[in-house]
PDB file of C-alpha atoms in Angstrom:
ATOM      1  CA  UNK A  55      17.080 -10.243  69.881  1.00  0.00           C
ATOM      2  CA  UNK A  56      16.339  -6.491  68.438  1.00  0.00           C
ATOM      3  CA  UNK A  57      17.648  -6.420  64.806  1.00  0.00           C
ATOM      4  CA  UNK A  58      17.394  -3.857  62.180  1.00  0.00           C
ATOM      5  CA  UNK A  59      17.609  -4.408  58.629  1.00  0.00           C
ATOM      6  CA  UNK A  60      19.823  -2.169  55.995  1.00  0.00           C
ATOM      7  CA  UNK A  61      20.787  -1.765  52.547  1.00  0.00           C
ATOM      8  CA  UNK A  62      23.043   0.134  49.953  1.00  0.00           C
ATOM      9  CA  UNK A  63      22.029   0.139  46.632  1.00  0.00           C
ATOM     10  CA  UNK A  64      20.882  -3.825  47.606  1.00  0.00           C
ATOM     11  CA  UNK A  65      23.104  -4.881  49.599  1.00  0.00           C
ATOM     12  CA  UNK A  66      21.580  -5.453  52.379  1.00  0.00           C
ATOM     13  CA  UNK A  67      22.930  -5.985  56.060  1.00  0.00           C
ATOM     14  CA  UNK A  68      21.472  -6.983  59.597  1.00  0.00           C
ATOM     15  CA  UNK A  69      22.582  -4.924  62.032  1.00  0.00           C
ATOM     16  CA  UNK A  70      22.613  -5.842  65.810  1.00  0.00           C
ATOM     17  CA  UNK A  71      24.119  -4.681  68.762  1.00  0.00           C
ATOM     18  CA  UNK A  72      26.391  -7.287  70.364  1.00  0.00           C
ATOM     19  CA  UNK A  73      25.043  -6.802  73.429  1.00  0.00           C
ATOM     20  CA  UNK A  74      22.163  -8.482  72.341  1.00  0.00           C
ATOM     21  CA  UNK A  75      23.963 -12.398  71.364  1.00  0.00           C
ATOM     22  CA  UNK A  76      23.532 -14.403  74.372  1.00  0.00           C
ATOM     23  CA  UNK A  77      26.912 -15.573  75.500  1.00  0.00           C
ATOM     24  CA  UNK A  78      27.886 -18.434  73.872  1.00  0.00           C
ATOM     25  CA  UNK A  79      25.535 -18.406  71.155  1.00  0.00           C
ATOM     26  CA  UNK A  80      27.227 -19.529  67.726  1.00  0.00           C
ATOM     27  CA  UNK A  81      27.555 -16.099  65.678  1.00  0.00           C
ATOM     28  CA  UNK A  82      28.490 -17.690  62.440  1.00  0.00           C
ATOM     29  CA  UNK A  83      25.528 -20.330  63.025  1.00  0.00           C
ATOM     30  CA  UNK A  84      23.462 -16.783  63.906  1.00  0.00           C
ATOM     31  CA  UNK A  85      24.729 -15.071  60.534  1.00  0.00           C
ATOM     32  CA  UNK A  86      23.685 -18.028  58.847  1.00  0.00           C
ATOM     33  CA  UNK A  87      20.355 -18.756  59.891  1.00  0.00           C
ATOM     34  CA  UNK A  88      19.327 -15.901  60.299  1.00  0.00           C
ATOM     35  CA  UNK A  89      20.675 -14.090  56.506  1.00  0.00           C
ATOM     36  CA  UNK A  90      18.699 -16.963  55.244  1.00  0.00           C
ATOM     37  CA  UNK A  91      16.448 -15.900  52.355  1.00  0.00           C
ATOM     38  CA  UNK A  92      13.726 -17.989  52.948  1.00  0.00           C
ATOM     39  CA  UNK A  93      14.451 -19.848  56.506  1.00  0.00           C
ATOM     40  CA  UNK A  94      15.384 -16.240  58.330  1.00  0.00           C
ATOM     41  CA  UNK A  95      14.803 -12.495  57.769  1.00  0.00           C
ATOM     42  CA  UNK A  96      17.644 -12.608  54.682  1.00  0.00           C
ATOM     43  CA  UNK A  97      20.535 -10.323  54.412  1.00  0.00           C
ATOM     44  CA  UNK A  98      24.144 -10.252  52.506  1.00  0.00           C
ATOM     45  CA  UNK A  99      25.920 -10.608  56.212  1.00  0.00           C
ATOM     46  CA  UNK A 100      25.244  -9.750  59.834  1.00  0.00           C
ATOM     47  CA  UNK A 101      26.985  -6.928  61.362  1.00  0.00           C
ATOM     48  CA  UNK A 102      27.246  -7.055  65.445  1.00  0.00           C
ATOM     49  CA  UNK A 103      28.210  -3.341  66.956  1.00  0.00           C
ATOM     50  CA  UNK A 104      28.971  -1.622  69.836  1.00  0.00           C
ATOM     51  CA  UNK A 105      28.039   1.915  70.586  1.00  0.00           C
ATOM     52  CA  UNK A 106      30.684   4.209  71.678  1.00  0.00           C
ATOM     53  CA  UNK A 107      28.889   5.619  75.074  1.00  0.00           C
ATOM     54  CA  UNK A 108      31.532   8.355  76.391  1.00  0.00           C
ATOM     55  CA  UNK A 109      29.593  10.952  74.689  1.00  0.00           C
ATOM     56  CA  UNK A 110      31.919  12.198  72.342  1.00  0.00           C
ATOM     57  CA  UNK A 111      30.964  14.962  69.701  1.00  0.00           C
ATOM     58  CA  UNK A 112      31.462  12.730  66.815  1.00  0.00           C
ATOM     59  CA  UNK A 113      28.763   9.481  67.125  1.00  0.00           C
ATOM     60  CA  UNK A 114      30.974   6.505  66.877  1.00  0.00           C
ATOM     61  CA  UNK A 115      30.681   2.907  67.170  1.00  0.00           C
ATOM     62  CA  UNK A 116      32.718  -0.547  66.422  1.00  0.00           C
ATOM     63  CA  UNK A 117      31.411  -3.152  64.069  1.00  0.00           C
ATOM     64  CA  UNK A 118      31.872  -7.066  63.302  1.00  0.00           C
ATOM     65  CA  UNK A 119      30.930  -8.484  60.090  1.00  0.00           C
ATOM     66  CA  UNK A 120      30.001 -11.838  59.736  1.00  0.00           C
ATOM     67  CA  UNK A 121      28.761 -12.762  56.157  1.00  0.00           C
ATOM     68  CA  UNK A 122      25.728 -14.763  54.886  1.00  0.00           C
ATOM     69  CA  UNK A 123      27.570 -17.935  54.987  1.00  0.00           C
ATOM     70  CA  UNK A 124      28.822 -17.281  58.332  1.00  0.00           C
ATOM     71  CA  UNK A 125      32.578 -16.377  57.374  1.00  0.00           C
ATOM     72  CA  UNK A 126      34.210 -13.147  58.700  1.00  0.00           C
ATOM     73  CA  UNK A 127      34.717 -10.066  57.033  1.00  0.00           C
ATOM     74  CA  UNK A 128      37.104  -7.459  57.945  1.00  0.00           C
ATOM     75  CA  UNK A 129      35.297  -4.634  56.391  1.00  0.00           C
ATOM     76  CA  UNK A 130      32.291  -3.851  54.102  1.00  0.00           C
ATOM     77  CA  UNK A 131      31.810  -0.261  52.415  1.00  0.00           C
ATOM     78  CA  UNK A 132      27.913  -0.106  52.243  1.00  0.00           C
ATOM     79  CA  UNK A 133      28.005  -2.093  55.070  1.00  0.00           C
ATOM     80  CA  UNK A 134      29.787   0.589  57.672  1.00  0.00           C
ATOM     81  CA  UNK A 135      26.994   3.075  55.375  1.00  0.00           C
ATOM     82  CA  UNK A 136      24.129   1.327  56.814  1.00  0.00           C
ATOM     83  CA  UNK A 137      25.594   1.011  60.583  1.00  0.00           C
ATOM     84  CA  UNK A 138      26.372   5.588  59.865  1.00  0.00           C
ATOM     85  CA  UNK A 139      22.583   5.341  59.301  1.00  0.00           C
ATOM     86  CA  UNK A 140      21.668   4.033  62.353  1.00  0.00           C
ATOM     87  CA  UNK A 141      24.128   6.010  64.203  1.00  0.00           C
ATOM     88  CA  UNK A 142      22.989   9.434  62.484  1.00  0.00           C
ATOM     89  CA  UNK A 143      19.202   8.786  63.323  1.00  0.00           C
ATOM     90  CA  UNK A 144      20.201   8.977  66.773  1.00  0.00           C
ATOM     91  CA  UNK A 145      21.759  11.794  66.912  1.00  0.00           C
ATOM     92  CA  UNK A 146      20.315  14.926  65.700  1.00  0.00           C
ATOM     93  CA  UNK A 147      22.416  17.149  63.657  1.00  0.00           C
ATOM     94  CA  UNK A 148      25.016  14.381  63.352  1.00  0.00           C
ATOM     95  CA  UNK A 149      27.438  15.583  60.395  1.00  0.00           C
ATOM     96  CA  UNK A 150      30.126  12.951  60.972  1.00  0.00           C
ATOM     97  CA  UNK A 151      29.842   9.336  62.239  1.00  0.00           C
ATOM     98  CA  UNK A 152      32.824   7.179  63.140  1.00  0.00           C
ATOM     99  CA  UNK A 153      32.850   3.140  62.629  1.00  0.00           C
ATOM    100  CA  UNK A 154      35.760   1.414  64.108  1.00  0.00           C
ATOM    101  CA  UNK A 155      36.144  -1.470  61.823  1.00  0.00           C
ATOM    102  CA  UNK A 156      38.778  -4.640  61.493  1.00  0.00           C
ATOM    103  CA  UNK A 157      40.393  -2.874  59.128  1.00  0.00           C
ATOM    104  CA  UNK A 158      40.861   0.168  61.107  1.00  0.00           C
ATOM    105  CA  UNK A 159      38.777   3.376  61.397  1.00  0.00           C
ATOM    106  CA  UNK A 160      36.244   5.040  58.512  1.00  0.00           C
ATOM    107  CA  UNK A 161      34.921   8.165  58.959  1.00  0.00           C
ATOM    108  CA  UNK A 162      31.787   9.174  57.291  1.00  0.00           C
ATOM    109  CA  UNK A 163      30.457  12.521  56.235  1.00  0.00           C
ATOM    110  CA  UNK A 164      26.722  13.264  55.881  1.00  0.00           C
ATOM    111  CA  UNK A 165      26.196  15.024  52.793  1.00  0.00           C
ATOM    112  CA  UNK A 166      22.572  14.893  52.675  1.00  0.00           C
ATOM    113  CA  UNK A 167      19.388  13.307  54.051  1.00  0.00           C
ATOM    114  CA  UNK A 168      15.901  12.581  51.591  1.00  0.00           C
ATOM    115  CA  UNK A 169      13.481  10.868  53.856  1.00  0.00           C
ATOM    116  CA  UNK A 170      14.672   7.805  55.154  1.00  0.00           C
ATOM    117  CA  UNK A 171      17.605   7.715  52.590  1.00  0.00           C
ATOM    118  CA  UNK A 172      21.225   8.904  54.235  1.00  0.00           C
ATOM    119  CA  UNK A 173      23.991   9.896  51.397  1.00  0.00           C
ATOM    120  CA  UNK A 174      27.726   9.551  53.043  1.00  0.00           C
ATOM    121  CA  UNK A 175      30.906   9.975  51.943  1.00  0.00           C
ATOM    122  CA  UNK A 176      33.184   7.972  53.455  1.00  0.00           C
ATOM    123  CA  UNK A 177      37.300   7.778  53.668  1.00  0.00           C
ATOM    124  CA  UNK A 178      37.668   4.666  53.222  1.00  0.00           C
ATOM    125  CA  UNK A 179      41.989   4.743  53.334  1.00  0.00           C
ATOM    126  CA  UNK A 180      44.634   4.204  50.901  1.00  0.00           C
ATOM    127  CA  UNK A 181      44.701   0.673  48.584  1.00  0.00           C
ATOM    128  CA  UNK A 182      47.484  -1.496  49.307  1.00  0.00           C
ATOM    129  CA  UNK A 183      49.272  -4.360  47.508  1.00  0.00           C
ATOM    130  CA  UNK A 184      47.854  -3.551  44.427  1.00  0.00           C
ATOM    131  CA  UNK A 185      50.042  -5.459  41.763  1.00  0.00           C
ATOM    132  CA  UNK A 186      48.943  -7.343  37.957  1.00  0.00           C
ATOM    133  CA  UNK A 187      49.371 -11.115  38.151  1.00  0.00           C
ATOM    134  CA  UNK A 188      48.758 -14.215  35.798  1.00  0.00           C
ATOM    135  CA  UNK A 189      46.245 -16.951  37.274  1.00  0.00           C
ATOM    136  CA  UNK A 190      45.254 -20.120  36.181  1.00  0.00           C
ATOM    137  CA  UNK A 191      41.419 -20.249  36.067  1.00  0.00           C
ATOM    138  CA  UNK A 192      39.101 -22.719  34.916  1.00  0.00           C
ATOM    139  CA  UNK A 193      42.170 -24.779  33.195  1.00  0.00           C
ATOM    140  CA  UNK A 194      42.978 -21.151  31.176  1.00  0.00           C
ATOM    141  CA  UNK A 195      45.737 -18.097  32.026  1.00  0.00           C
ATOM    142  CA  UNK A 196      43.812 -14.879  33.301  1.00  0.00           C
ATOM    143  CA  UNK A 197      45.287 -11.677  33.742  1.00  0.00           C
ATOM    144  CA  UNK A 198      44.066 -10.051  37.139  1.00  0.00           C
ATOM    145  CA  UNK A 199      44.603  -7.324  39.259  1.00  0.00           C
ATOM    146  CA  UNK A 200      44.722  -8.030  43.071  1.00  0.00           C
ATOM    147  CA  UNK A 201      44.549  -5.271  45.993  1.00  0.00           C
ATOM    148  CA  UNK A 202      43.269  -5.009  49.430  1.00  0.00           C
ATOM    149  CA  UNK A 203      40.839  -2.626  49.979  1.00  0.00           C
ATOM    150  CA  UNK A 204      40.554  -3.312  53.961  1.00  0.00           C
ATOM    151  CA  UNK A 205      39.534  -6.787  52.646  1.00  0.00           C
ATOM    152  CA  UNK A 206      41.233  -8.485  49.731  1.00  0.00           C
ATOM    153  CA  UNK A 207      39.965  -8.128  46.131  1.00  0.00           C
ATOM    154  CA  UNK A 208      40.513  -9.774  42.756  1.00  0.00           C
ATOM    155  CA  UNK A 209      39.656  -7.486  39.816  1.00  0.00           C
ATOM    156  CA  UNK A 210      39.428  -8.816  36.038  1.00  0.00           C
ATOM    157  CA  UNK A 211      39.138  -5.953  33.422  1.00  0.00           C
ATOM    158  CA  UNK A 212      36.390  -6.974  30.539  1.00  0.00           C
ATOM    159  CA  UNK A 213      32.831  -7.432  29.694  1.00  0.00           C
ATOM    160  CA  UNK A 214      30.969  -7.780  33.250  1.00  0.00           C
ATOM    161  CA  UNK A 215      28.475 -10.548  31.643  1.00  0.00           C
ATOM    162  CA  UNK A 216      26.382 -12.789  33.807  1.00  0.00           C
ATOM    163  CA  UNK A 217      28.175 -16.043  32.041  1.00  0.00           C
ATOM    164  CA  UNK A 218      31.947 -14.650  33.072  1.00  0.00           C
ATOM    165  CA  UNK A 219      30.765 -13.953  36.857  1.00  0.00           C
ATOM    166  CA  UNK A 220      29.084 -17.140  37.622  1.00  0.00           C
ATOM    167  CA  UNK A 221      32.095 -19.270  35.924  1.00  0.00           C
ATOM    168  CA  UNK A 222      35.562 -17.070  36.419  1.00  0.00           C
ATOM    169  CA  UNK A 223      34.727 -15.231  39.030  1.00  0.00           C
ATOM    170  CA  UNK A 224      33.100 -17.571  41.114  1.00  0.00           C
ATOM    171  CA  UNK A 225      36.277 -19.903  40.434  1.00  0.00           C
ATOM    172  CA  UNK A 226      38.649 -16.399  41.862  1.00  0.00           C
ATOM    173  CA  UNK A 227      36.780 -16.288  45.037  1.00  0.00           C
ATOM    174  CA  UNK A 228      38.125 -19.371  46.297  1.00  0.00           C
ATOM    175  CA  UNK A 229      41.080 -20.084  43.945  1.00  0.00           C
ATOM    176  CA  UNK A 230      44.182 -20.568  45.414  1.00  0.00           C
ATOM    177  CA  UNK A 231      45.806 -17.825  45.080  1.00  0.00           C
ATOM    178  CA  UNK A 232      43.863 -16.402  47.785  1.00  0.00           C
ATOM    179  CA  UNK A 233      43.768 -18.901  50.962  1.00  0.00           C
ATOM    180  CA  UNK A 234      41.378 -16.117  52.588  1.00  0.00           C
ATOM    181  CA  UNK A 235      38.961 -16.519  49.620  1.00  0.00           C
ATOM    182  CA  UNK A 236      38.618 -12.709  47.769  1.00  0.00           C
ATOM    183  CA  UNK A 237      35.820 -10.298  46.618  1.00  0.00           C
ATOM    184  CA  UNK A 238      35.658 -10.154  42.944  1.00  0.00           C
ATOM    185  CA  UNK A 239      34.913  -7.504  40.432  1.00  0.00           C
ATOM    186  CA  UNK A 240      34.063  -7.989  36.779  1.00  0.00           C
ATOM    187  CA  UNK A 241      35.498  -4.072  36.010  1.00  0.00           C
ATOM    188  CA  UNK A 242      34.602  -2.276  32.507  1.00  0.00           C
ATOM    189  CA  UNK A 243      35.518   1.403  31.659  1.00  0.00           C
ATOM    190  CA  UNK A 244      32.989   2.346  29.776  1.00  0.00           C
ATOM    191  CA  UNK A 245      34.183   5.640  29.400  1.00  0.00           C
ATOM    192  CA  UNK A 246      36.724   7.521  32.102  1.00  0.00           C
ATOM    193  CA  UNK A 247      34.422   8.559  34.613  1.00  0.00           C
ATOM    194  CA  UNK A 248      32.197   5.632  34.306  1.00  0.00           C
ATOM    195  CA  UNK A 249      32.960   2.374  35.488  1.00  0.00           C
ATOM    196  CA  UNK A 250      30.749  -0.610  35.239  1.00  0.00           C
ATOM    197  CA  UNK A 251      30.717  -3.990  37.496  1.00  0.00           C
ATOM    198  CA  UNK A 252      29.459  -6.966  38.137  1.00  0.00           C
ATOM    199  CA  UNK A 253      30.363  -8.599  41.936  1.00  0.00           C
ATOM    200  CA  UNK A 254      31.220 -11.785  43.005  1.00  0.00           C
ATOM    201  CA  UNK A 255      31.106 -11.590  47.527  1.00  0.00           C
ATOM    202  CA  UNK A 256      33.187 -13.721  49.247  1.00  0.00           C
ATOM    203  CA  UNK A 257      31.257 -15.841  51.744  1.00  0.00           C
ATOM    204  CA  UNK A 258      27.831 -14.339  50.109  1.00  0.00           C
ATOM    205  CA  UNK A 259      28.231 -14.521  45.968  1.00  0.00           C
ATOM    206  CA  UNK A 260      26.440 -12.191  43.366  1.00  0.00           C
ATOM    207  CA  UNK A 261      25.291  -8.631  45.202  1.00  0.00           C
ATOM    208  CA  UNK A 262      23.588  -6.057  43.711  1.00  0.00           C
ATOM    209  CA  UNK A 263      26.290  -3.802  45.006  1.00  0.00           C
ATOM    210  CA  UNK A 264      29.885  -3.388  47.131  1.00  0.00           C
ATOM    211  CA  UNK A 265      31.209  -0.404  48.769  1.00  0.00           C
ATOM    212  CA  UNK A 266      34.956  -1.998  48.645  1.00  0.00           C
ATOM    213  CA  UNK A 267      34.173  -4.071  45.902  1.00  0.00           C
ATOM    214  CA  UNK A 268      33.454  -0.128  44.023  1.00  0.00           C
ATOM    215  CA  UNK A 269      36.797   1.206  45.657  1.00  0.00           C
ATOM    216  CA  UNK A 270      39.023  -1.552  43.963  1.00  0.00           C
ATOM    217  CA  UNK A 271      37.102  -1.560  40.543  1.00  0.00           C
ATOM    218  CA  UNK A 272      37.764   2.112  40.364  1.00  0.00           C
ATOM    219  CA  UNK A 273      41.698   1.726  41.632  1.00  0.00           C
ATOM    220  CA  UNK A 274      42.165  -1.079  39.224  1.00  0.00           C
ATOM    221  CA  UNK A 275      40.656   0.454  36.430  1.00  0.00           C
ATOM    222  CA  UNK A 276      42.598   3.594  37.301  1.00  0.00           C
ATOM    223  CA  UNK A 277      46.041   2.130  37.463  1.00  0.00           C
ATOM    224  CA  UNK A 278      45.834  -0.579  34.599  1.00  0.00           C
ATOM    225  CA  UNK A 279      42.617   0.732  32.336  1.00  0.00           C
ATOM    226  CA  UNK A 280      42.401   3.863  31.511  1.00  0.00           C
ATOM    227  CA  UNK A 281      40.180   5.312  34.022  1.00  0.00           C
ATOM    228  CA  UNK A 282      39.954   8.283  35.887  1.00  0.00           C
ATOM    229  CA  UNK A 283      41.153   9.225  39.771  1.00  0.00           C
ATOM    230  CA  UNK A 284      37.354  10.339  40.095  1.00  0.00           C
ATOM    231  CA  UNK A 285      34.763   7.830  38.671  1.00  0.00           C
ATOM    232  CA  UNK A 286      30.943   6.350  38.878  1.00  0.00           C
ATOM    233  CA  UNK A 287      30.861   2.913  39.511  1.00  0.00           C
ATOM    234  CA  UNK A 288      27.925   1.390  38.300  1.00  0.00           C
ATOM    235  CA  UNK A 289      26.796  -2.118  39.512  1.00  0.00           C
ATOM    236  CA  UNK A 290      23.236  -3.819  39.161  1.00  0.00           C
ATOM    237  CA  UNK A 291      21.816  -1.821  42.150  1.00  0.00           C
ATOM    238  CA  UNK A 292      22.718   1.452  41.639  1.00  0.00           C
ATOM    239  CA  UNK A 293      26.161   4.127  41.242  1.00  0.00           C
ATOM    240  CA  UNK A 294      28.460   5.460  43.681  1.00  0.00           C
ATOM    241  CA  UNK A 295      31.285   7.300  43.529  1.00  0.00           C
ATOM    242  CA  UNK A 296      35.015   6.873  44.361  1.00  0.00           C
ATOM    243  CA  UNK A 297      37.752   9.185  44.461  1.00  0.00           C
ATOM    244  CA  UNK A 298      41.261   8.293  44.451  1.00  0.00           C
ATOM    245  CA  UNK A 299      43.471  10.878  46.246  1.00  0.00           C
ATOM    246  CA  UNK A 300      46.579  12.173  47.713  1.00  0.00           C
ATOM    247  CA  UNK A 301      44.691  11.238  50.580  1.00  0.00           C
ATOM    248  CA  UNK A 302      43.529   8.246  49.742  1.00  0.00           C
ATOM    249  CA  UNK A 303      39.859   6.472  49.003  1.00  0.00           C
ATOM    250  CA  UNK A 304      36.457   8.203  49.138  1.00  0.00           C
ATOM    251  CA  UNK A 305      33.116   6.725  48.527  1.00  0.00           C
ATOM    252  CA  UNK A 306      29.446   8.287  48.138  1.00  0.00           C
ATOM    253  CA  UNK A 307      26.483   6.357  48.152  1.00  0.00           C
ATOM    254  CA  UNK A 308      23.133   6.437  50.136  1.00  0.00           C
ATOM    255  CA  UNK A 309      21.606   3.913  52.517  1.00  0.00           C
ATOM    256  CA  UNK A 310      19.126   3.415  54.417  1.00  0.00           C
ATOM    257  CA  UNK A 311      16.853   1.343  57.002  1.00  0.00           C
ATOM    258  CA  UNK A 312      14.285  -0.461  56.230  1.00  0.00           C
ATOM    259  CA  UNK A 313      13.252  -2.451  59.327  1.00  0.00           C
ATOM    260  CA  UNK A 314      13.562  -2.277  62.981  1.00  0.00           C
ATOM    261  CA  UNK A 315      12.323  -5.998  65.061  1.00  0.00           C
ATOM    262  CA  UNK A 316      12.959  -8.905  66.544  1.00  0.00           C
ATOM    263  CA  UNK A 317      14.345 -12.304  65.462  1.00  0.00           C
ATOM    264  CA  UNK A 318      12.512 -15.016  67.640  1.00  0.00           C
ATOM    265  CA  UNK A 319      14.121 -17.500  66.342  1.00  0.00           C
ATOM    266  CA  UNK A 320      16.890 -17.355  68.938  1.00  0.00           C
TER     267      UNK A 320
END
């Protein structure tokens, strides 16, 4: 099976076309064993897509997410990034790339191109059910601040340390409250255009960086910290940015490939 291999800022994606899982083959057994770290090639989830052949002006395609552990996900910022990458490279002079996602379409916008590094900006739609709630966590109340971002997403503004995302958030990410399981963000406004995180995946766990995860830090920390509309989110791996307008959500970041193969493994 051909497979290439992806990443934003870390986060790092397989990418293969559909076409190329036998039928009935086990995808979430596939995502698993193969986004193994040391038994496969390794990756934060498996994304399966389908090219859009009609030969429309605007390169498009359709994408399923599966993450590492082999649960579904209906959408992934960097993720779509690294499938625009692929799509870009095959069409020269490709400004805007389309990926049909589970939680509806994103368009992408190529702003620039260094090498084998792609930098999009991507609408990524307007933030819904975003509301402040009280949780019990770890035997303690815990003010959060829940959204869905495509995907659902628990954000908790404070110090993003190391002890607080392997204990509270790891707890949020399959608490109750959320019987889908949720991405969270440890959110800090460092100053208003500056945003700092630390990221709990659901169905992966720490990653160096999310592309939704970014969008609801930076609506959170808009509506209920202090933030600005138009922010750098900073997480271990690297920045992007996210706007918040009229017209909804807008994130920049790069990605790029990093390996084109074959997984043998079957």
């Amino acid at each position: 099976m051909r497979v290439a291999k992806a990443h934003a800022y870390g986060n790092d994606f397989l990418l293969m076309e559909a076409s190329e899982v036998p039928a009935g083959l086990d995808r979430p057994d596939l995502a698993r064993r193969i986004c193994d770290r040391h038994r496969g090639i390794g990756a934060d989830g498996l994304m399966l897509y389908t090219v859009d052949e009609t030969g429309g002006p605007v390169p498009r395609a359709s994408m399923r997410l599966l993450n590492a552990d082999g649960s579904r996900s209906e959408v992934s910022g960097n993720g779509v990034r690294c499938l625009a990458v692929l799509l870009a490279m095959r069409v020269a002079g490709a400004g805007d790339v389309i990926v049909d996602t589970e939680a509806g379409e994103k368009r992408l916008t190529l702003l620039d191109r260094q090498g084998s590094r792609f930098i999009f900006r991507a609408a990524m739609g307007e933030p819904t059910d975003l509301r402040q709630q009280t949780l019990d966590v770890l035997g303690a109340p815990l003010d959060v601040i829940t959204l869905r971002v495509g995907n659902p997403q628990c954000v908790v503004l404070g110090p993003p340390t190391d002890a607080r995302l392997h204990s509270i958030a790891r707890a949020l990410a399959t608490h109750p409250a959320f019987p889908e399981g949720t991405n969270v963000e440890l959110a800090e406004v460092e100053r208003p255009d500056l945003v700092r995180i630390l990221i709990w995946e659901r169905g992966v766990g720490p990653t160096f960086a999310s592309g939704t995860g970014a969008c609801a830090a930076a609506v959170a920390a808009a509506a209920y910290g202090g933030a600005a509309r138009d922010a750098i989110v900073a997480s271990p791996g690297g920045e992007q940015r996210v706007e918040w307008t009229r017209d909804g959500l807008f994130l920049t970041g790069a990605a790029e490939v990093t390996m084109d193969g074959e997984w043998l493994a079957g």
